[in-house]
Short mmCIF file of C-alpha atoms in Angstrom, two decimals:
data_model
loop_
_atom_site.label_atom_id
_atom_site.label_comp_id
_atom_site.label_asym_id
_atom_site.label_seq_id
_atom_site.Cartn_x
_atom_site.Cartn_y
_atom_site.Cartn_z
CA UNK A 26 20.40 -79.19 144.95
CA UNK A 27 21.01 -75.46 145.33
CA UNK A 28 20.42 -74.25 148.84
CA UNK A 29 20.05 -77.75 150.20
CA UNK A 30 22.18 -79.48 152.74
CA UNK A 31 25.62 -79.95 151.25
CA UNK A 32 27.88 -81.31 153.91
CA UNK A 33 27.73 -82.71 157.35
CA UNK A 34 30.68 -83.86 159.36
CA UNK A 35 30.75 -87.63 159.83
CA UNK A 36 30.28 -89.26 163.23
CA UNK A 37 33.10 -89.08 165.74
CA UNK A 38 34.63 -85.82 164.53
CA UNK A 39 34.11 -82.64 166.51
CA UNK A 40 32.50 -79.74 164.69
CA UNK A 41 34.47 -76.50 164.55
CA UNK A 42 32.00 -74.47 162.53
CA UNK A 43 28.29 -74.81 161.93
CA UNK A 44 26.61 -72.97 159.02
CA UNK A 45 22.84 -72.97 159.09
CA UNK A 46 21.07 -71.51 156.02
CA UNK A 47 23.60 -68.66 155.85
CA UNK A 48 23.05 -65.86 153.36
CA UNK A 49 25.80 -63.26 152.92
CA UNK A 50 25.92 -60.12 150.86
CA UNK A 51 26.16 -56.38 150.56
CA UNK A 52 23.18 -54.02 150.48
CA UNK A 53 20.67 -56.87 150.44
CA UNK A 54 22.18 -58.38 147.26
CA UNK A 55 23.28 -61.85 148.29
CA UNK A 56 26.77 -62.98 147.34
CA UNK A 57 26.33 -66.33 149.07
CA UNK A 58 22.88 -67.85 149.18
CA UNK A 59 21.38 -70.27 151.73
CA UNK A 60 24.52 -72.15 152.68
CA UNK A 61 24.22 -75.01 155.16
CA UNK A 62 26.93 -77.34 156.39
CA UNK A 63 29.68 -77.85 158.89
CA UNK A 64 33.44 -77.92 159.11
CA UNK A 65 35.27 -80.33 161.41
CA UNK A 66 38.04 -79.38 163.78
CA UNK A 67 41.39 -79.96 162.08
CA UNK A 68 39.90 -80.02 158.61
CA UNK A 69 41.89 -78.91 155.56
CA UNK A 70 39.25 -77.36 153.31
CA UNK A 71 39.51 -75.63 149.94
CA UNK A 72 36.82 -73.22 148.76
CA UNK A 73 36.63 -73.16 144.95
CA UNK A 74 34.39 -71.51 142.41
CA UNK A 75 34.28 -69.01 139.53
CA UNK A 76 34.92 -65.30 139.99
CA UNK A 77 32.01 -63.65 141.77
CA UNK A 78 30.96 -66.90 143.40
CA UNK A 79 31.15 -65.38 146.88
CA UNK A 80 34.31 -67.15 148.04
CA UNK A 81 36.00 -64.10 149.56
CA UNK A 82 32.70 -62.95 151.04
CA UNK A 83 32.28 -66.31 152.74
CA UNK A 84 35.83 -66.15 154.12
CA UNK A 85 35.22 -62.63 155.40
CA UNK A 86 32.10 -63.83 157.19
CA UNK A 87 34.00 -66.78 158.67
CA UNK A 88 36.59 -64.34 160.03
CA UNK A 89 33.80 -62.42 161.74
CA UNK A 90 34.25 -59.25 159.70
CA UNK A 91 30.89 -59.58 157.96
CA UNK A 92 27.51 -60.22 159.58
CA UNK A 93 25.24 -62.67 157.72
CA UNK A 94 22.11 -61.20 156.12
CA UNK A 95 20.31 -64.33 157.22
CA UNK A 96 20.88 -67.68 158.92
CA UNK A 97 23.39 -68.59 161.62
CA UNK A 98 27.12 -68.98 161.43
CA UNK A 99 28.69 -70.26 164.64
CA UNK A 100 32.21 -71.28 165.56
CA UNK A 101 32.17 -73.86 168.36
CA UNK A 102 34.34 -73.30 171.46
CA UNK A 103 36.40 -70.54 169.95
CA UNK A 104 36.67 -66.78 169.98
CA UNK A 105 37.88 -64.24 167.43
CA UNK A 106 41.34 -64.61 168.98
CA UNK A 107 41.65 -68.17 167.70
CA UNK A 108 41.16 -67.15 164.08
CA UNK A 109 43.96 -65.90 161.83
CA UNK A 110 42.85 -64.36 158.55
CA UNK A 111 45.07 -63.73 155.52
CA UNK A 112 43.23 -61.47 153.06
CA UNK A 113 44.27 -60.86 149.46
CA UNK A 114 47.55 -58.99 149.06
CA UNK A 115 46.19 -55.77 147.54
CA UNK A 116 45.07 -54.27 150.83
CA UNK A 117 48.57 -53.72 152.24
CA UNK A 118 50.22 -50.28 152.06
CA UNK A 119 53.67 -51.28 150.83
CA UNK A 120 55.02 -47.73 150.93
CA UNK A 121 54.90 -47.65 154.74
CA UNK A 122 58.43 -47.60 156.19
CA UNK A 123 58.36 -50.77 158.30
CA UNK A 124 60.79 -53.69 158.37
CA UNK A 125 60.05 -57.35 157.74
CA UNK A 126 60.86 -58.14 161.37
CA UNK A 127 58.36 -55.60 162.74
CA UNK A 128 55.70 -56.73 160.31
CA UNK A 129 56.07 -60.39 161.36
CA UNK A 130 56.20 -59.39 165.04
CA UNK A 131 52.71 -57.90 164.61
CA UNK A 132 51.50 -61.50 164.78
CA UNK A 133 52.33 -61.41 168.50
CA UNK A 134 49.55 -58.84 169.10
CA UNK A 135 47.35 -61.16 171.17
CA UNK A 136 50.18 -61.53 173.70
CA UNK A 137 51.93 -58.15 173.52
CA UNK A 138 48.91 -55.89 172.88
CA UNK A 139 49.16 -52.11 173.04
CA UNK A 140 52.20 -51.69 175.26
CA UNK A 141 53.67 -55.13 175.99
CA UNK A 142 57.28 -55.36 174.98
CA UNK A 143 58.40 -57.85 172.36
CA UNK A 144 60.43 -59.91 174.84
CA UNK A 145 63.27 -62.28 174.16
CA UNK A 146 60.94 -65.22 173.58
CA UNK A 147 58.73 -63.32 171.12
CA UNK A 148 61.85 -62.03 169.38
CA UNK A 149 63.17 -65.57 168.98
CA UNK A 150 59.74 -66.72 167.79
CA UNK A 151 59.76 -63.94 165.18
CA UNK A 152 63.19 -64.98 163.91
CA UNK A 153 62.04 -68.62 163.84
CA UNK A 154 58.88 -67.72 161.90
CA UNK A 155 60.94 -65.74 159.39
CA UNK A 156 63.31 -68.69 159.04
CA UNK A 157 60.39 -71.12 158.61
CA UNK A 158 59.27 -69.29 155.45
CA UNK A 159 62.84 -68.94 154.14
CA UNK A 160 63.32 -65.20 154.58
CA UNK A 161 66.29 -65.32 156.97
CA UNK A 162 68.61 -62.41 156.25
CA UNK A 163 65.83 -60.08 155.14
CA UNK A 164 64.70 -59.12 158.68
CA UNK A 165 65.80 -55.49 158.33
CA UNK A 166 64.52 -54.94 154.81
CA UNK A 167 61.61 -52.53 154.31
CA UNK A 168 58.45 -54.26 153.10
CA UNK A 169 58.35 -52.02 150.02
CA UNK A 170 61.54 -53.67 148.72
CA UNK A 171 60.17 -57.23 148.81
CA UNK A 172 59.10 -59.18 145.74
CA UNK A 173 55.57 -60.55 145.53
CA UNK A 174 56.70 -63.99 146.62
CA UNK A 175 58.76 -62.66 149.54
CA UNK A 176 55.80 -60.54 150.61
CA UNK A 177 53.53 -63.58 150.77
CA UNK A 178 56.19 -65.56 152.65
CA UNK A 179 56.37 -62.71 155.17
CA UNK A 180 52.60 -62.75 155.65
CA UNK A 181 52.75 -66.50 156.24
CA UNK A 182 55.46 -65.88 158.84
CA UNK A 183 53.06 -63.51 160.58
CA UNK A 184 50.42 -66.27 160.54
CA UNK A 185 52.97 -68.60 162.17
CA UNK A 186 53.48 -65.95 164.87
CA UNK A 187 49.73 -65.71 165.45
CA UNK A 188 49.72 -69.39 166.40
CA UNK A 189 45.96 -69.60 165.76
CA UNK A 190 43.78 -72.73 165.87
CA UNK A 191 41.89 -71.69 162.74
CA UNK A 192 43.52 -70.25 159.62
CA UNK A 193 41.58 -68.54 156.82
CA UNK A 194 43.58 -67.91 153.62
CA UNK A 195 42.16 -65.88 150.71
CA UNK A 196 43.84 -66.87 147.44
CA UNK A 197 47.23 -67.35 149.12
CA UNK A 198 49.05 -68.56 145.99
CA UNK A 199 47.87 -66.06 143.38
CA UNK A 200 50.79 -64.80 141.25
CA UNK A 201 53.34 -66.95 143.10
CA UNK A 202 55.87 -69.20 141.36
CA UNK A 203 55.96 -72.97 141.83
CA UNK A 204 58.84 -72.84 144.30
CA UNK A 205 57.16 -70.39 146.68
CA UNK A 206 53.81 -72.16 146.38
CA UNK A 207 55.47 -75.45 147.27
CA UNK A 208 57.16 -74.01 150.37
CA UNK A 209 53.93 -72.43 151.59
CA UNK A 210 51.93 -75.61 150.88
CA UNK A 211 54.46 -77.44 153.02
CA UNK A 212 53.72 -75.00 155.85
CA UNK A 213 49.97 -75.55 155.41
CA UNK A 214 50.50 -79.33 155.56
CA UNK A 215 52.41 -78.83 158.82
CA UNK A 216 49.54 -76.77 160.26
CA UNK A 217 47.15 -79.56 159.23
CA UNK A 218 49.30 -82.14 161.03
CA UNK A 219 49.34 -79.98 164.13
CA UNK A 220 45.54 -80.27 164.18
CA UNK A 221 44.76 -76.71 163.12
CA UNK A 222 41.70 -76.01 160.96
CA UNK A 223 42.80 -74.53 157.61
CA UNK A 224 40.33 -73.05 155.11
CA UNK A 225 41.69 -71.61 151.85
CA UNK A 226 40.10 -69.97 148.81
CA UNK A 227 41.87 -71.38 145.75
CA UNK A 228 41.60 -71.31 141.97
CA UNK A 229 44.00 -74.03 140.92
CA UNK A 230 41.96 -77.27 140.78
CA UNK A 231 45.02 -79.50 140.29
CA UNK A 232 46.64 -78.03 143.39
CA UNK A 233 43.43 -78.53 145.38
CA UNK A 234 43.13 -82.16 144.22
CA UNK A 235 46.69 -82.84 145.33
CA UNK A 236 46.80 -81.10 148.69
CA UNK A 237 43.28 -80.52 150.05
CA UNK A 238 41.23 -83.53 151.22
CA UNK A 239 37.93 -81.62 151.28
CA UNK A 240 36.43 -78.95 149.04
CA UNK A 241 33.46 -76.62 148.98
CA UNK A 242 32.48 -75.72 145.41
CA UNK A 243 30.63 -72.42 145.56
CA UNK A 244 28.71 -70.53 142.87
CA UNK A 245 26.79 -68.11 145.06
CA UNK A 246 25.08 -71.27 146.24
CA UNK A 247 26.64 -74.51 147.30
CA UNK A 248 27.22 -76.68 144.23
CA UNK A 249 28.97 -79.50 146.07
CA UNK A 250 30.72 -79.88 149.39
CA UNK A 251 32.68 -82.89 150.55
CA UNK A 252 35.49 -85.12 149.40
CA UNK A 253 37.63 -83.18 146.92
CA UNK A 254 37.74 -85.77 144.11
CA UNK A 255 33.95 -86.09 144.02
CA UNK A 256 33.28 -82.39 144.50
CA UNK A 257 35.50 -81.28 141.63
CA UNK A 258 33.84 -83.49 139.02
CA UNK A 259 33.43 -82.17 135.48
CA UNK A 260 29.67 -82.05 135.93
CA UNK A 261 29.85 -79.96 139.13
CA UNK A 262 32.39 -77.55 137.62
CA UNK A 263 30.20 -76.99 134.57
CA UNK A 264 27.21 -76.36 136.80
CA UNK A 265 29.18 -73.87 138.92
CA UNK A 266 30.11 -71.87 135.82
CA UNK A 267 26.54 -71.83 134.61
CA UNK A 268 25.11 -70.71 137.96
CA UNK A 269 27.27 -67.61 138.29
CA UNK A 270 26.62 -66.47 134.72
CA UNK A 271 22.90 -66.54 135.45
CA UNK A 272 23.29 -63.92 138.21
CA UNK A 273 20.31 -61.56 138.12
CA UNK A 274 21.13 -57.89 138.58
CA UNK A 275 17.58 -56.71 139.24
CA UNK A 276 16.75 -59.48 141.63
CA UNK A 277 13.37 -59.62 143.35
CA UNK A 278 13.11 -60.30 147.07
CA UNK A 279 14.12 -63.90 147.58
CA UNK A 280 11.06 -66.15 147.85
CA UNK A 281 13.02 -68.72 149.81
CA UNK A 282 13.25 -66.56 152.93
CA UNK A 283 12.35 -68.90 155.74
CA UNK B 19 77.23 -14.80 167.07
CA UNK B 20 75.99 -14.23 170.60
CA UNK B 21 74.10 -11.10 169.53
CA UNK B 22 72.55 -12.93 166.65
CA UNK B 23 71.49 -16.24 168.21
CA UNK B 24 71.27 -15.84 171.98
CA UNK B 25 70.86 -12.19 172.90
CA UNK B 26 67.18 -11.88 171.92
CA UNK B 27 66.25 -14.68 174.32
CA UNK B 28 68.48 -13.52 177.15
CA UNK B 29 67.24 -9.94 176.95
CA UNK B 30 63.53 -10.31 176.32
CA UNK B 31 61.00 -12.26 178.32
CA UNK B 32 58.51 -12.41 175.43
CA UNK B 33 61.14 -14.06 173.22
CA UNK B 34 61.81 -16.74 175.85
CA UNK B 35 58.08 -17.33 176.15
CA UNK B 36 57.68 -17.56 172.39
CA UNK B 37 60.55 -20.05 172.24
CA UNK B 38 59.17 -22.33 174.95
CA UNK B 39 55.66 -22.13 173.48
CA UNK B 40 56.73 -23.08 169.99
CA UNK B 41 59.01 -25.81 171.32
CA UNK B 42 55.99 -27.39 173.02
CA UNK B 43 54.04 -27.12 169.78
CA UNK B 44 56.90 -28.62 167.80
CA UNK B 45 57.31 -31.50 170.22
CA UNK B 46 53.71 -32.68 169.84
CA UNK B 47 52.80 -31.39 166.38
CA UNK B 48 55.62 -33.00 164.43
CA UNK B 49 54.83 -36.64 165.38
CA UNK B 50 51.17 -35.94 164.56
CA UNK B 51 52.34 -34.74 161.14
CA UNK B 52 54.31 -37.96 160.62
CA UNK B 53 51.17 -40.02 161.15
CA UNK B 54 49.13 -37.68 158.94
CA UNK B 55 51.64 -38.15 156.12
CA UNK B 56 51.96 -41.91 156.47
CA UNK B 57 48.18 -42.28 156.66
CA UNK B 58 47.86 -40.11 153.51
CA UNK B 59 45.88 -37.55 155.46
CA UNK B 60 48.13 -34.53 154.81
CA UNK B 61 45.28 -32.48 153.42
CA UNK B 62 42.99 -33.58 156.22
CA UNK B 63 45.23 -31.68 158.64
CA UNK B 64 44.96 -28.59 156.46
CA UNK B 65 41.20 -28.85 156.16
CA UNK B 66 40.79 -29.35 159.90
CA UNK B 67 42.89 -26.25 160.58
CA UNK B 68 40.44 -24.17 158.53
CA UNK B 69 37.47 -25.86 160.10
CA UNK B 70 38.49 -24.65 163.56
CA UNK B 71 38.14 -21.01 162.57
CA UNK B 72 34.37 -20.46 162.94
CA UNK B 73 34.36 -22.12 166.36
CA UNK B 74 37.15 -19.88 167.56
CA UNK B 75 35.38 -16.93 165.94
CA UNK B 76 32.13 -17.64 167.76
CA UNK B 77 34.07 -17.84 171.00
CA UNK B 78 35.60 -14.49 170.06
CA UNK B 79 32.17 -13.05 169.28
CA UNK B 80 30.97 -13.80 172.78
CA UNK B 81 34.06 -13.17 174.84
CA UNK B 82 36.53 -11.17 172.76
CA UNK B 83 40.12 -12.40 172.61
CA UNK B 84 39.56 -14.87 175.44
CA UNK B 85 41.70 -17.98 175.57
CA UNK B 86 39.05 -20.23 177.12
CA UNK B 87 36.18 -19.27 174.83
CA UNK B 88 38.21 -19.45 171.63
CA UNK B 89 39.80 -22.77 172.62
CA UNK B 90 36.46 -24.33 173.47
CA UNK B 91 34.90 -23.00 170.27
CA UNK B 92 37.79 -24.28 168.17
CA UNK B 93 37.71 -27.73 169.75
CA UNK B 94 33.96 -28.08 169.25
CA UNK B 95 34.09 -26.89 165.63
CA UNK B 96 37.02 -29.20 164.90
CA UNK B 97 35.29 -32.27 166.29
CA UNK B 98 32.00 -31.44 164.60
CA UNK B 99 33.64 -31.10 161.18
CA UNK B 100 35.75 -34.24 161.68
CA UNK B 101 32.72 -36.32 162.63
CA UNK B 102 30.38 -34.73 160.10
CA UNK B 103 32.73 -35.21 157.16
CA UNK B 104 33.38 -38.77 158.30
CA UNK B 105 29.62 -39.39 158.37
CA UNK B 106 29.09 -37.79 154.94
CA UNK B 107 31.87 -39.94 153.48
CA UNK B 108 30.30 -43.03 155.02
CA UNK B 109 26.69 -42.49 154.06
CA UNK B 110 26.87 -40.65 150.71
CA UNK B 111 28.75 -41.05 147.43
CA UNK B 112 31.24 -38.29 148.39
CA UNK B 113 34.71 -39.45 149.41
CA UNK B 114 36.24 -38.19 152.64
CA UNK B 115 38.49 -35.63 150.87
CA UNK B 116 35.64 -34.05 148.92
CA UNK B 117 33.43 -33.88 151.98
CA UNK B 118 36.24 -32.37 154.10
CA UNK B 119 36.93 -29.78 151.40
CA UNK B 120 33.28 -28.77 151.35
CA UNK B 121 33.13 -28.42 155.12
CA UNK B 122 36.34 -26.47 155.52
CA UNK B 123 35.54 -23.96 152.78
CA UNK B 124 32.20 -23.23 154.40
CA UNK B 125 33.90 -23.04 157.81
CA UNK B 126 36.56 -20.61 156.61
CA UNK B 127 34.03 -18.24 155.05
CA UNK B 128 31.82 -18.48 158.12
CA UNK B 129 34.74 -17.82 160.46
CA UNK B 130 35.98 -14.73 158.62
CA UNK B 131 32.44 -13.40 158.46
CA UNK B 132 31.88 -13.85 162.20
CA UNK B 133 35.16 -12.19 163.16
CA UNK B 134 34.54 -9.20 160.90
CA UNK B 135 31.04 -8.79 162.35
CA UNK B 136 32.49 -7.52 165.55
CA UNK B 137 36.22 -7.13 165.49
CA UNK B 138 38.77 -4.98 163.75
CA UNK B 139 41.19 -6.12 161.07
CA UNK B 140 43.83 -6.45 163.76
CA UNK B 141 41.73 -9.06 165.54
CA UNK B 142 41.17 -10.91 162.29
CA UNK B 143 44.91 -10.99 161.70
CA UNK B 144 45.39 -12.30 165.23
CA UNK B 145 43.00 -15.19 164.61
CA UNK B 146 44.37 -15.99 161.17
CA UNK B 147 48.08 -15.67 161.93
CA UNK B 148 48.38 -16.03 165.70
CA UNK B 149 50.37 -14.04 168.21
CA UNK B 150 53.38 -16.06 169.19
CA UNK B 151 55.11 -13.03 170.72
CA UNK B 152 52.29 -12.39 173.18
CA UNK B 153 51.80 -15.75 174.89
CA UNK B 154 50.43 -15.35 178.41
CA UNK B 155 50.67 -17.84 181.27
CA UNK B 156 47.30 -19.44 180.56
CA UNK B 157 48.20 -20.10 176.92
CA UNK B 158 51.48 -21.55 178.14
CA UNK B 159 49.73 -24.05 180.38
CA UNK B 160 47.34 -24.94 177.56
CA UNK B 161 50.22 -25.65 175.17
CA UNK B 162 51.99 -27.75 177.81
CA UNK B 163 48.85 -29.79 178.51
CA UNK B 164 48.25 -30.37 174.81
CA UNK B 165 51.84 -31.47 174.25
CA UNK B 166 51.72 -33.89 177.19
CA UNK B 167 48.33 -35.34 176.17
CA UNK B 168 49.54 -35.77 172.59
CA UNK B 169 52.72 -37.62 173.51
CA UNK B 170 50.89 -39.95 175.91
CA UNK B 171 48.06 -40.44 173.40
CA UNK B 172 50.39 -41.21 170.52
CA UNK B 173 52.29 -43.72 172.64
CA UNK B 174 49.02 -45.50 173.42
CA UNK B 175 47.79 -45.38 169.84
CA UNK B 176 51.12 -46.17 168.20
CA UNK B 177 50.65 -49.86 167.44
CA UNK B 178 47.01 -49.78 166.34
CA UNK B 179 47.63 -46.69 164.21
CA UNK B 180 50.65 -48.20 162.48
CA UNK B 181 48.88 -51.51 161.96
CA UNK B 182 45.72 -49.83 160.71
CA UNK B 183 47.73 -47.81 158.22
CA UNK B 184 49.70 -50.72 156.75
CA UNK B 185 47.17 -53.50 156.93
CA UNK B 186 43.71 -52.47 158.19
CA UNK B 187 42.17 -55.90 157.61
CA UNK B 188 44.82 -57.54 159.80
CA UNK B 189 44.12 -55.22 162.72
CA UNK B 190 40.41 -55.75 162.20
CA UNK B 191 40.89 -59.52 162.33
CA UNK B 192 42.91 -59.51 165.57
CA UNK B 193 41.02 -56.71 167.32
CA UNK B 194 37.74 -55.68 165.69
CA UNK B 195 36.90 -51.95 165.96
CA UNK B 196 40.38 -51.04 167.28
CA UNK B 197 41.15 -49.34 163.95
CA UNK B 198 38.06 -47.13 164.09
CA UNK B 199 38.65 -46.17 167.71
CA UNK B 200 42.30 -45.36 166.97
CA UNK B 201 41.26 -43.21 164.01
CA UNK B 202 38.76 -41.18 166.06
CA UNK B 203 41.20 -40.66 168.95
CA UNK B 204 43.91 -39.69 166.49
CA UNK B 205 41.64 -37.08 164.88
CA UNK B 206 40.95 -35.75 168.38
CA UNK B 207 44.69 -35.31 168.90
CA UNK B 208 44.95 -33.55 165.53
CA UNK B 209 42.22 -31.09 166.50
CA UNK B 210 43.83 -30.55 169.91
CA UNK B 211 47.17 -29.69 168.34
CA UNK B 212 45.63 -27.42 165.74
CA UNK B 213 43.77 -25.50 168.45
CA UNK B 214 47.01 -25.16 170.43
CA UNK B 215 48.91 -24.15 167.31
CA UNK B 216 46.25 -21.63 166.41
CA UNK B 217 46.95 -19.49 169.48
CA UNK B 218 50.59 -19.20 168.54
CA UNK B 219 50.65 -19.41 164.75
CA UNK B 220 47.04 -18.76 163.73
CA UNK B 221 44.53 -21.11 162.13
CA UNK B 222 46.11 -20.96 158.69
CA UNK B 223 49.73 -21.59 159.67
CA UNK B 224 49.27 -23.96 162.63
CA UNK B 225 49.27 -26.95 160.33
CA UNK B 226 52.61 -25.86 158.80
CA UNK B 227 54.61 -26.76 161.90
CA UNK B 228 53.06 -30.24 161.72
CA UNK B 229 53.39 -31.07 158.05
CA UNK B 230 56.63 -29.46 156.87
CA UNK B 231 58.97 -31.07 159.45
CA UNK B 232 57.25 -34.43 158.96
CA UNK B 233 57.53 -34.22 155.18
CA UNK B 234 61.21 -33.22 155.52
CA UNK B 235 61.86 -36.15 157.85
CA UNK B 236 60.32 -38.59 155.35
CA UNK B 237 63.04 -37.58 152.87
CA UNK B 238 65.85 -38.49 155.27
CA UNK B 239 64.54 -41.34 157.39
CA UNK B 240 64.33 -44.96 156.40
CA UNK B 241 62.04 -46.18 159.15
CA UNK B 242 59.29 -44.88 161.38
CA UNK B 243 61.39 -44.34 164.52
CA UNK B 244 63.96 -42.19 162.74
CA UNK B 245 61.19 -40.29 161.00
CA UNK B 246 59.51 -39.40 164.30
CA UNK B 247 62.80 -38.25 165.87
CA UNK B 248 63.88 -36.23 162.85
CA UNK B 249 60.51 -34.54 162.46
CA UNK B 250 60.64 -33.28 166.05
CA UNK B 251 64.22 -32.12 165.52
CA UNK B 252 63.27 -30.22 162.36
CA UNK B 253 60.25 -28.63 164.04
CA UNK B 254 62.35 -27.48 167.02
CA UNK B 255 65.01 -26.11 164.70
CA UNK B 256 62.47 -24.29 162.54
CA UNK B 257 60.83 -22.72 165.61
CA UNK B 258 64.15 -21.45 166.89
CA UNK B 259 65.45 -20.21 163.54
CA UNK B 260 62.11 -18.59 162.72
CA UNK B 261 62.09 -16.69 166.00
CA UNK B 262 65.66 -15.47 165.51
CA UNK B 263 65.02 -14.43 161.91
CA UNK B 264 61.82 -12.68 162.87
CA UNK B 265 63.56 -10.79 165.68
CA UNK B 266 66.46 -9.72 163.52
CA UNK B 267 64.41 -8.63 160.51
CA UNK B 268 61.20 -7.44 162.12
CA UNK B 269 59.07 -9.71 159.93
CA UNK B 270 55.99 -11.31 161.63
CA UNK B 271 56.97 -14.38 163.62
CA UNK B 272 54.36 -16.98 162.68
CA UNK B 273 55.05 -16.85 158.94
CA UNK B 274 58.81 -16.71 159.65
CA UNK B 275 58.70 -19.98 161.62
CA UNK B 276 56.82 -21.71 158.83
CA UNK B 277 59.23 -20.26 156.26
CA UNK B 278 62.13 -21.68 158.30
CA UNK B 279 60.41 -25.07 158.24
CA UNK B 280 59.92 -24.55 154.51
CA UNK B 281 63.64 -23.87 154.04
CA UNK B 282 64.45 -27.12 155.88
CA UNK B 283 61.96 -28.86 153.61
CA UNK B 284 63.64 -27.60 150.43
CA UNK B 285 67.06 -28.61 151.76
CA UNK B 286 65.67 -32.08 152.53
CA UNK B 287 64.05 -32.27 149.11
CA UNK B 288 67.44 -31.90 147.50
CA UNK B 289 69.80 -33.60 149.97
CA UNK B 290 67.51 -36.05 151.79
CA UNK B 291 69.44 -39.30 152.16
CA UNK B 292 66.51 -41.65 151.85
CA UNK B 293 64.61 -40.21 148.90
CA UNK B 294 65.90 -36.69 148.12
CA UNK B 295 66.55 -35.51 144.57
CA UNK B 296 70.37 -35.73 144.87
CA UNK B 297 69.95 -39.47 145.10
CA UNK B 298 68.82 -39.51 141.46
CA UNK B 299 71.78 -37.45 140.37
CA UNK B 300 74.42 -39.46 142.27
CA UNK B 301 73.34 -42.77 140.76
CA UNK B 302 75.11 -44.95 143.31
CA UNK B 303 76.64 -48.18 142.07
CA UNK B 304 74.35 -51.03 142.93
CA UNK B 305 75.49 -53.67 145.40
CA UNK B 306 76.41 -57.22 144.57
CA UNK B 307 73.43 -58.81 146.29
#
């Protein structure tokens, strides 16, 4: 199965993303190996797998920040501007003196750019986005004073501001309580209804089974990709664990290079 | 009071020149310092200041104490070290701070050697500590150009720089490469200001008028806007007070200006409203919610 064709979008749905034998990695060591498949426009997809399975690497490549080592990865009818990417929380400098409002307003970049003023409409949109994630009243707080949950809500508000057709979320619910997770899942469901394509890296299988119709189970190679209930079978999960543990540090040049 | 604070500037042309020159430096250097601090590049500014020395010294070797030659030499040396240390950090195991430290130590030794090859100790002192009381028209114009370029440049770079500092991956996702471009242009502005500062305050002290007011402002200000405004205010105040103190006591001017900025820094350290030490001692009652 590994490296083979895992998923193709059924007839009648338009393809948003086509992956053709994609290999991703750093310094020639592949983190994701020979991945082929496609993602439909408006799909709500979870990417699951053990630590080191290449989930974040795949998301990075989907966002355009990482060039594939091999194969083709092509978004259909969309540019980098249509993609909003939420990386893991650790990369944000929380000591920087900036308010919640300004941070959320950053999401307006594609319209306001270098010099454009944040006009009345963008201002209202910022307040609305902050309200949508339940942070009303905290607009003037510095980001360093926010709790972990409030921080993630703020970043979701910025995603709302970006108003992108495709949303990539890297472990968006890690270390969040049930209440916050529920609110943010509600927002994701709304995005799904609006026809946006949402792709999220997640660890909580129960949450994925409840809220995500489709799943890609990754263990450096595609283990299974398709309907969530079938993909997350006990057999597939066991295989995923086994495949990552077998990772070879002194790997030879891959014989499967086309 | 008049004799103390105004008379020196009313009576002496060179004092008025020194004041205007340092005010220009303060106006552009302080906001640069704010960005250096927030981007955790405080020591980068220091290293770059040293790195400029051999370039200026080579200019001096060829043309004596010539403004054009020393400025060009300083700019070239500054850019070379900035780019080279960036490249070393990127392609080897050394981090940017280690590679900068290596480059600036070599530069400093090289610079002092070159100056002493030809010049007297007086010239060396001029290069190391500047000559704020002997600013000629050409230096004036140079400082004014640098200040204008810096303010325009910082306005253009403001959003990408702030975004790249807080959340580099976000900026990279909405505008790939903008972060790298902003970083290079920002370093260019840093070099430009250090070269300007070096004519007035010398290579070693030029960075003081950038960092000290910015660090002081961080202790008072809650947000970025206030920090920028306060840093400029502190830098202007330090320039003025330093000039007055130097005139009244006969102590060299460059060090006196930096000492004035240092005094403001210590005051801020204790009384700074946002994060000064007094805050710990006062132990304000917490609010209800």
